[in-house]
PDB file of C-alpha atoms in Angstrom:
ATOM      1  CA  MET A 142     103.020  33.628 -43.493  1.00 96.00           C
ATOM      2  CA  ARG A 143     102.801  37.176 -44.552  1.00 96.00           C
ATOM      3  CA  GLU A 144      99.799  38.072 -42.371  1.00 96.00           C
ATOM      4  CA  ILE A 145     101.337  36.273 -39.311  1.00 97.00           C
ATOM      5  CA  ILE A 146     104.556  38.491 -39.643  1.00 97.00           C
ATOM      6  CA  ARG A 147     102.510  41.735 -40.322  1.00 97.00           C
ATOM      7  CA  GLN A 148     100.138  41.075 -37.428  1.00 97.00           C
ATOM      8  CA  GLY A 149     103.196  40.204 -35.236  1.00 96.00           C
ATOM      9  CA  LEU A 150     105.136  43.376 -35.934  1.00 97.00           C
ATOM     10  CA  ILE A 151     102.090  45.178 -35.049  1.00 96.00           C
ATOM     11  CA  GLU A 152     101.417  43.472 -31.692  1.00 96.00           C
ATOM     12  CA  MET A 153     105.297  44.270 -30.891  1.00 95.00           C
ATOM     13  CA  GLY A 154     104.938  47.976 -31.676  1.00 95.00           C
ATOM     14  CA  LEU A 155     107.428  47.618 -34.641  1.00 95.00           C
ATOM     15  CA  ASP A 156     105.111  48.181 -37.803  1.00 92.00           C
ATOM     16  CA  LYS A 157     105.716  51.827 -38.026  1.00 91.00           C
ATOM     17  CA  ARG A 158     109.577  51.435 -37.512  1.00 92.00           C
ATOM     18  CA  VAL A 159     110.360  49.022 -40.396  1.00 94.00           C
ATOM     19  CA  SER A 160     110.463  48.884 -43.917  1.00 90.00           C
ATOM     20  CA  PRO A 161     106.649  48.777 -45.487  1.00 91.00           C
ATOM     21  CA  ILE A 162     107.635  45.985 -47.630  1.00 95.00           C
ATOM     22  CA  ALA A 163     109.378  44.083 -44.919  1.00 96.00           C
ATOM     23  CA  PRO A 164     106.485  41.513 -44.557  1.00 97.00           C
ATOM     24  CA  GLU A 165     106.642  40.446 -48.151  1.00 97.00           C
ATOM     25  CA  HIS A 166     110.267  40.334 -48.147  1.00 98.00           C
ATOM     26  CA  LEU A 167     110.299  38.151 -44.974  1.00 98.00           C
ATOM     27  CA  THR A 168     107.565  35.878 -46.490  1.00 98.00           C
ATOM     28  CA  ARG A 169     109.577  35.234 -49.688  1.00 98.00           C
ATOM     29  CA  TYR A 170     112.785  34.750 -47.574  1.00 98.00           C
ATOM     30  CA  GLY A 171     110.757  32.182 -45.311  1.00 97.00           C
ATOM     31  CA  LEU A 172     109.487  30.393 -48.510  1.00 97.00           C
ATOM     32  CA  MET A 173     113.101  30.034 -49.983  1.00 97.00           C
ATOM     33  CA  LEU A 174     114.286  28.768 -46.593  1.00 97.00           C
ATOM     34  CA  LEU A 175     111.609  26.075 -46.528  1.00 96.00           C
ATOM     35  CA  GLU A 176     112.333  25.261 -50.103  1.00 96.00           C
ATOM     36  CA  LYS A 177     116.094  24.959 -49.719  1.00 96.00           C
ATOM     37  CA  ASN A 178     115.629  23.039 -46.342  1.00 94.00           C
ATOM     38  CA  ALA A 179     114.197  20.104 -48.274  1.00 92.00           C
ATOM     39  CA  VAL A 180     117.823  19.485 -49.661  1.00 93.00           C
ATOM     40  CA  MET A 181     119.789  21.226 -47.093  1.00 93.00           C
ATOM     41  CA  ASN A 182     119.647  21.205 -43.355  1.00 90.00           C
ATOM     42  CA  LEU A 183     118.977  24.811 -42.573  1.00 92.00           C
ATOM     43  CA  THR A 184     116.458  24.553 -39.887  1.00 92.00           C
ATOM     44  CA  ALA A 185     114.376  21.961 -37.824  1.00 91.00           C
ATOM     45  CA  ILE A 186     111.445  24.255 -38.302  1.00 93.00           C
ATOM     46  CA  ARG A 187     109.327  22.922 -41.300  1.00 91.00           C
ATOM     47  CA  GLU A 188     105.841  24.671 -41.075  1.00 94.00           C
ATOM     48  CA  ALA A 189     105.409  28.038 -42.722  1.00 95.00           C
ATOM     49  CA  ASP A 190     103.463  29.417 -39.733  1.00 96.00           C
ATOM     50  CA  ASP A 191     106.303  28.414 -37.239  1.00 95.00           C
ATOM     51  CA  VAL A 192     108.991  29.945 -39.582  1.00 96.00           C
ATOM     52  CA  ALA A 193     106.956  33.207 -39.423  1.00 97.00           C
ATOM     53  CA  ARG A 194     106.632  33.174 -35.573  1.00 97.00           C
ATOM     54  CA  LEU A 195     109.949  31.227 -34.410  1.00 96.00           C
ATOM     55  CA  HIS A 196     112.420  32.762 -36.870  1.00 97.00           C
ATOM     56  CA  MET A 197     111.104  35.958 -38.324  1.00 97.00           C
ATOM     57  CA  LEU A 198     109.281  37.509 -35.322  1.00 98.00           C
ATOM     58  CA  ASP A 199     111.606  36.088 -32.916  1.00 97.00           C
ATOM     59  CA  CYS A 200     114.678  38.038 -34.687  1.00 98.00           C
ATOM     60  CA  ALA A 201     112.376  41.117 -35.263  1.00 97.00           C
ATOM     61  CA  ALA A 202     111.897  41.488 -31.609  1.00 97.00           C
ATOM     62  CA  LEU A 203     115.661  42.771 -31.310  1.00 97.00           C
ATOM     63  CA  LEU A 204     114.550  46.099 -32.828  1.00 97.00           C
ATOM     64  CA  GLY A 205     112.935  46.795 -29.629  1.00 94.00           C
ATOM     65  CA  CYS A 206     116.107  46.620 -27.441  1.00 93.00           C
ATOM     66  CA  CYS A 207     118.103  49.542 -29.420  1.00 93.00           C
ATOM     67  CA  ASP A 208     118.378  51.660 -32.264  1.00 94.00           C
ATOM     68  CA  PHE A 209     119.566  49.672 -35.584  1.00 97.00           C
ATOM     69  CA  ALA A 210     119.135  52.457 -38.167  1.00 96.00           C
ATOM     70  CA  GLY A 211     122.190  53.290 -39.830  1.00 97.00           C
ATOM     71  CA  LYS A 212     124.293  51.236 -37.970  1.00 98.00           C
ATOM     72  CA  ARG A 213     127.053  48.773 -38.986  1.00 98.00           C
ATOM     73  CA  LEU A 214     126.234  44.991 -37.847  1.00 98.00           C
ATOM     74  CA  LEU A 215     128.086  41.834 -37.751  1.00 98.00           C
ATOM     75  CA  ASP A 216     126.185  38.481 -37.325  1.00 98.00           C
ATOM     76  CA  VAL A 217     128.214  35.859 -35.781  1.00 97.00           C
ATOM     77  CA  GLY A 218     127.477  32.159 -36.879  1.00 96.00           C
ATOM     78  CA  THR A 219     124.698  33.608 -38.929  1.00 97.00           C
ATOM     79  CA  GLY A 220     123.435  30.057 -40.077  1.00 95.00           C
ATOM     80  CA  ALA A 221     120.414  30.445 -42.225  1.00 96.00           C
ATOM     81  CA  GLY A 222     120.541  34.287 -41.726  1.00 97.00           C
ATOM     82  CA  PHE A 223     119.118  34.719 -38.417  1.00 97.00           C
ATOM     83  CA  PRO A 224     119.055  37.294 -36.959  1.00 98.00           C
ATOM     84  CA  GLY A 225     121.002  39.141 -39.494  1.00 98.00           C
ATOM     85  CA  MET A 226     119.129  38.864 -42.618  1.00 98.00           C
ATOM     86  CA  VAL A 227     115.920  39.533 -40.794  1.00 98.00           C
ATOM     87  CA  LEU A 228     117.262  42.712 -39.183  1.00 98.00           C
ATOM     88  CA  LYS A 229     118.477  43.950 -42.507  1.00 98.00           C
ATOM     89  CA  ILE A 230     115.070  43.334 -44.291  1.00 98.00           C
ATOM     90  CA  LEU A 231     113.301  45.251 -41.486  1.00 97.00           C
ATOM     91  CA  THR A 232     115.686  48.292 -41.337  1.00 97.00           C
ATOM     92  CA  PRO A 233     117.383  48.895 -44.903  1.00 97.00           C
ATOM     93  CA  SER A 234     119.649  51.347 -43.762  1.00 97.00           C
ATOM     94  CA  LEU A 235     121.448  48.781 -41.543  1.00 98.00           C
ATOM     95  CA  ASP A 236     124.832  47.758 -42.954  1.00 98.00           C
ATOM     96  CA  VAL A 237     125.158  43.990 -42.370  1.00 98.00           C
ATOM     97  CA  THR A 238     128.038  41.443 -42.568  1.00 98.00           C
ATOM     98  CA  LEU A 239     126.908  37.593 -42.238  1.00 98.00           C
ATOM     99  CA  LEU A 240     129.769  35.536 -40.827  1.00 98.00           C
ATOM    100  CA  ASP A 241     129.499  31.729 -40.938  1.00 97.00           C
ATOM    101  CA  SER A 242     132.078  28.764 -41.261  1.00 95.00           C
ATOM    102  CA  LEU A 243     129.890  26.875 -43.832  1.00 95.00           C
ATOM    103  CA  GLN A 244     130.210  28.093 -47.443  1.00 97.00           C
ATOM    104  CA  LYS A 245     127.032  26.067 -48.503  1.00 96.00           C
ATOM    105  CA  ARG A 246     124.775  28.207 -46.161  1.00 96.00           C
ATOM    106  CA  LEU A 247     126.417  31.596 -47.308  1.00 98.00           C
ATOM    107  CA  SER A 248     126.110  30.583 -50.945  1.00 97.00           C
ATOM    108  CA  TRP A 249     122.299  30.160 -50.477  1.00 97.00           C
ATOM    109  CA  LEU A 250     122.199  33.329 -48.480  1.00 98.00           C
ATOM    110  CA  ASP A 251     123.810  35.262 -51.464  1.00 98.00           C
ATOM    111  CA  GLU A 252     121.012  33.867 -53.523  1.00 97.00           C
ATOM    112  CA  VAL A 253     118.349  35.422 -51.051  1.00 98.00           C
ATOM    113  CA  ILE A 254     120.206  38.619 -51.161  1.00 98.00           C
ATOM    114  CA  ALA A 255     120.054  38.543 -54.999  1.00 98.00           C
ATOM    115  CA  VAL A 256     116.641  37.807 -55.188  1.00 97.00           C
ATOM    116  CA  LEU A 257     115.433  40.528 -52.728  1.00 97.00           C
ATOM    117  CA  ALA A 258     117.932  42.875 -54.122  1.00 97.00           C
ATOM    118  CA  LEU A 259     119.343  43.993 -50.759  1.00 97.00           C
ATOM    119  CA  GLN A 260     122.005  46.392 -50.769  1.00 97.00           C
ATOM    120  CA  ASN A 261     124.950  46.924 -48.159  1.00 98.00           C
ATOM    121  CA  ILE A 262     124.781  43.482 -46.892  1.00 98.00           C
ATOM    122  CA  ARG A 263     127.441  40.660 -47.552  1.00 98.00           C
ATOM    123  CA  THR A 264     128.411  37.052 -46.528  1.00 98.00           C
ATOM    124  CA  VAL A 265     132.050  36.276 -45.270  1.00 98.00           C
ATOM    125  CA  HIS A 266     133.255  32.652 -45.002  1.00 97.00           C
ATOM    126  CA  GLY A 267     135.535  32.198 -41.861  1.00 96.00           C
ATOM    127  CA  ARG A 268     135.734  31.307 -38.263  1.00 96.00           C
ATOM    128  CA  ALA A 269     134.849  33.858 -35.743  1.00 96.00           C
ATOM    129  CA  GLU A 270     138.022  33.499 -33.556  1.00 96.00           C
ATOM    130  CA  GLU A 271     140.141  33.885 -36.675  1.00 95.00           C
ATOM    131  CA  CYS A 272     138.414  36.887 -38.563  1.00 96.00           C
ATOM    132  CA  ALA A 273     138.608  38.856 -35.236  1.00 95.00           C
ATOM    133  CA  ALA A 274     142.127  39.382 -35.654  1.00 89.00           C
ATOM    134  CA  GLU A 275     141.749  41.019 -38.961  1.00 89.00           C
ATOM    135  CA  SER A 276     142.020  44.832 -38.993  1.00 84.00           C
ATOM    136  CA  GLY A 277     138.794  45.331 -41.260  1.00 91.00           C
ATOM    137  CA  PHE A 278     136.908  43.375 -38.625  1.00 97.00           C
ATOM    138  CA  ARG A 279     138.299  43.870 -35.031  1.00 97.00           C
ATOM    139  CA  GLU A 280     136.261  46.577 -33.085  1.00 97.00           C
ATOM    140  CA  GLN A 281     134.658  47.687 -36.505  1.00 97.00           C
ATOM    141  CA  PHE A 282     131.072  47.213 -35.677  1.00 98.00           C
ATOM    142  CA  ASP A 283     128.321  49.216 -33.726  1.00 98.00           C
ATOM    143  CA  LEU A 284     126.351  46.101 -33.077  1.00 98.00           C
ATOM    144  CA  VAL A 285     127.311  42.276 -32.866  1.00 98.00           C
ATOM    145  CA  THR A 286     124.514  39.626 -32.774  1.00 98.00           C
ATOM    146  CA  SER A 287     124.591  35.998 -32.326  1.00 97.00           C
ATOM    147  CA  ARG A 288     121.752  33.577 -32.009  1.00 94.00           C
ATOM    148  CA  ALA A 289     124.193  30.503 -31.710  1.00 79.00           C
ATOM    149  CA  VAL A 290     123.623  27.727 -28.866  1.00 78.00           C
ATOM    150  CA  ALA A 291     126.743  28.470 -27.061  1.00 90.00           C
ATOM    151  CA  ASP A 292     127.617  29.252 -23.424  1.00 94.00           C
ATOM    152  CA  LEU A 293     127.691  32.971 -22.987  1.00 96.00           C
ATOM    153  CA  ARG A 294     131.357  32.859 -21.807  1.00 97.00           C
ATOM    154  CA  VAL A 295     132.229  31.327 -25.161  1.00 96.00           C
ATOM    155  CA  LEU A 296     129.933  33.820 -27.127  1.00 97.00           C
ATOM    156  CA  CYS A 297     131.700  36.688 -25.642  1.00 97.00           C
ATOM    157  CA  GLU A 298     135.125  35.863 -26.324  1.00 97.00           C
ATOM    158  CA  LEU A 299     133.995  35.263 -30.074  1.00 97.00           C
ATOM    159  CA  CYS A 300     131.815  38.421 -30.349  1.00 98.00           C
ATOM    160  CA  LEU A 301     133.011  41.150 -28.362  1.00 98.00           C
ATOM    161  CA  PRO A 302     136.411  41.612 -30.123  1.00 98.00           C
ATOM    162  CA  TYR A 303     134.279  42.913 -33.065  1.00 98.00           C
ATOM    163  CA  VAL A 304     132.502  45.413 -31.028  1.00 98.00           C
ATOM    164  CA  LYS A 305     133.660  48.977 -31.247  1.00 98.00           C
ATOM    165  CA  VAL A 306     133.922  50.826 -27.936  1.00 98.00           C
ATOM    166  CA  GLY A 307     130.331  52.188 -27.399  1.00 98.00           C
ATOM    167  CA  GLY A 308     128.668  49.545 -29.480  1.00 98.00           C
ATOM    168  CA  GLN A 309     126.843  46.515 -28.189  1.00 98.00           C
ATOM    169  CA  MET A 310     126.823  42.721 -28.296  1.00 98.00           C
ATOM    170  CA  LEU A 311     123.366  41.297 -28.496  1.00 98.00           C
ATOM    171  CA  ALA A 312     123.094  37.386 -27.572  1.00 97.00           C
ATOM    172  CA  MET A 313     119.701  35.768 -28.169  1.00 97.00           C
ATOM    173  CA  LYS A 314     119.148  33.441 -25.114  1.00 95.00           C
ATOM    174  CA  SER A 315     116.043  32.143 -23.214  1.00 92.00           C
ATOM    175  CA  THR A 316     114.753  33.790 -20.254  1.00 92.00           C
ATOM    176  CA  GLY A 317     116.253  30.888 -18.035  1.00 90.00           C
ATOM    177  CA  SER A 318     119.662  32.200 -18.789  1.00 92.00           C
ATOM    178  CA  THR A 319     120.122  34.075 -15.691  1.00 92.00           C
ATOM    179  CA  GLU A 320     122.747  31.884 -14.003  1.00 93.00           C
ATOM    180  CA  GLU A 321     124.667  31.601 -17.402  1.00 94.00           C
ATOM    181  CA  THR A 322     124.648  35.444 -17.521  1.00 95.00           C
ATOM    182  CA  ASP A 323     125.903  35.958 -14.060  1.00 95.00           C
ATOM    183  CA  ALA A 324     128.696  33.430 -14.678  1.00 95.00           C
ATOM    184  CA  ALA A 325     129.895  35.374 -17.770  1.00 96.00           C
ATOM    185  CA  GLY A 326     130.419  38.632 -15.631  1.00 96.00           C
ATOM    186  CA  ARG A 327     134.271  37.784 -15.517  1.00 96.00           C
ATOM    187  CA  ALA A 328     134.540  37.138 -19.161  1.00 97.00           C
ATOM    188  CA  VAL A 329     132.508  40.224 -20.217  1.00 98.00           C
ATOM    189  CA  SER A 330     134.795  42.438 -17.966  1.00 98.00           C
ATOM    190  CA  ILE A 331     138.117  40.951 -19.069  1.00 98.00           C
ATOM    191  CA  LEU A 332     137.054  41.562 -22.733  1.00 98.00           C
ATOM    192  CA  GLY A 333     136.217  45.234 -22.339  1.00 98.00           C
ATOM    193  CA  GLY A 334     132.499  45.059 -21.687  1.00 98.00           C
ATOM    194  CA  ARG A 335     129.758  45.715 -19.091  1.00 98.00           C
ATOM    195  CA  MET A 336     126.278  44.146 -18.830  1.00 97.00           C
ATOM    196  CA  LEU A 337     123.267  46.235 -19.535  1.00 97.00           C
ATOM    197  CA  PRO A 338     119.720  45.337 -18.383  1.00 96.00           C
ATOM    198  CA  ALA A 339     118.515  42.342 -20.496  1.00 96.00           C
ATOM    199  CA  TYR A 340     115.633  42.776 -22.897  1.00 97.00           C
ATOM    200  CA  ASP A 341     112.819  40.113 -22.480  1.00 96.00           C
ATOM    201  CA  TYR A 342     109.982  39.635 -24.952  1.00 96.00           C
ATOM    202  CA  VAL A 343     107.267  37.351 -26.018  1.00 96.00           C
ATOM    203  CA  ILE A 344     106.907  36.024 -29.472  1.00 97.00           C
ATOM    204  CA  PRO A 345     103.369  37.130 -30.826  1.00 96.00           C
ATOM    205  CA  GLY A 346     101.080  34.103 -30.950  1.00 94.00           C
ATOM    206  CA  THR A 347     103.187  31.815 -29.002  1.00 95.00           C
ATOM    207  CA  GLY A 348     103.508  32.630 -25.400  1.00 93.00           C
ATOM    208  CA  ILE A 349     107.084  31.855 -25.766  1.00 95.00           C
ATOM    209  CA  ALA A 350     109.280  34.318 -23.859  1.00 96.00           C
ATOM    210  CA  HIS A 351     112.982  34.991 -25.080  1.00 96.00           C
ATOM    211  CA  ARG A 352     115.816  37.303 -23.904  1.00 96.00           C
ATOM    212  CA  VAL A 353     118.423  39.398 -25.484  1.00 97.00           C
ATOM    213  CA  VAL A 354     121.552  39.801 -23.360  1.00 97.00           C
ATOM    214  CA  ARG A 355     122.981  43.081 -23.952  1.00 98.00           C
ATOM    215  CA  ILE A 356     126.660  43.969 -23.388  1.00 98.00           C
ATOM    216  CA  GLU A 357     128.234  47.438 -23.909  1.00 98.00           C
ATOM    217  CA  LYS A 358     131.767  47.655 -25.122  1.00 98.00           C
ATOM    218  CA  ILE A 359     133.477  50.207 -22.871  1.00 98.00           C
ATOM    219  CA  ALA A 360     137.103  49.450 -23.403  1.00 98.00           C
ATOM    220  CA  PRO A 361     139.179  47.729 -26.074  1.00 98.00           C
ATOM    221  CA  THR A 362     139.473  44.118 -25.954  1.00 98.00           C
ATOM    222  CA  PRO A 363     143.189  42.893 -25.174  1.00 97.00           C
ATOM    223  CA  ALA A 364     144.888  41.803 -28.359  1.00 95.00           C
ATOM    224  CA  LYS A 365     145.283  38.163 -26.981  1.00 96.00           C
ATOM    225  CA  TYR A 366     141.687  37.510 -27.402  1.00 97.00           C
ATOM    226  CA  PRO A 367     139.952  35.598 -28.939  1.00 96.00           C
ATOM    227  CA  ARG A 368     142.068  32.623 -28.314  1.00 96.00           C
ATOM    228  CA  ARG A 369     141.993  29.447 -30.465  1.00 95.00           C
ATOM    229  CA  PHE A 370     138.490  27.808 -30.286  1.00 93.00           C
ATOM    230  CA  SER A 371     139.802  24.723 -28.532  1.00 95.00           C
ATOM    231  CA  GLN A 372     141.243  26.812 -25.623  1.00 96.00           C
ATOM    232  CA  ILE A 373     138.037  28.804 -25.624  1.00 96.00           C
ATOM    233  CA  LYS A 374     135.786  25.689 -25.330  1.00 93.00           C
ATOM    234  CA  LYS A 375     138.211  23.976 -22.794  1.00 95.00           C
ATOM    235  CA  SER A 376     138.634  26.948 -20.603  1.00 95.00           C
ATOM    236  CA  PRO A 377     136.168  29.718 -20.804  1.00 94.00           C
ATOM    237  CA  LEU A 378     136.996  32.942 -19.201  1.00 94.00           C
TER     238      LEU A 378
END
C-alpha cells in the first residue's frame, strides 16, 4: 500500500508538495480502515491495493485543483474521512473539520487522529443543514469538500452556506456528471456561488477518470438556506 501511494503521488506530480511522511501515515490510516471495516461498515473496498488507489490517491488528486496550504477546510459527510483526513495528512498546515451525522464513524476517526498525532483537525457530530446555521460554522471556511453520493443541487445547498466569500466548494464527481452540473447552475447562483472550470484527473494505476466540480463563493448565502433536509430533497433548487 505504501509503495502504491508513493508512486501514485509521483505520477500526479504531488510528491514534492506533500508531507514526506504522508505515504507512511496514509498507509497506517488505510490499514486501520481495513481492520475496523471488519466490524463496522466503513467502506465497500476491502483490498489494501484498492484502498490505496481508490481512496487515498483519489482524494489526494484534489491537491491538483487549488492551494490547500494554511487554509481552513470543512469536509461535509466525511464518512470514513474522505477526502478530509487524506488532505490533512498530505498538507499538515491545513486546518480540518470533519462533519458527519454518525457518531460511531467520528469516534473511529478520533482514534486515527490520535494514533497519527495529527494537530488542528477535529470531528463534529451533526447534520449539515443544521450546523450551517451556527455562527462558528456559517461562511467560516476557505474550502468545503464533499465526496457524498448526492445530486449536486442538494450538495450545493448543504455545502455552500459554510464557504466564506472568496472560498471554494469542491465536490467529487464522475466525469459523466456534466448534465448534473449544468442542472445545478440555478442553485449555485441562488446560494451565492459561480461555477469554475472543473478539474478532471485519472487515478494512477486504474485508468479511472474522476472530476472535481469547483464552485467559487462570490456573495453571502441568503439566510433562509439551507432549508430542512426533507425540503431540500423534495424540491432541489
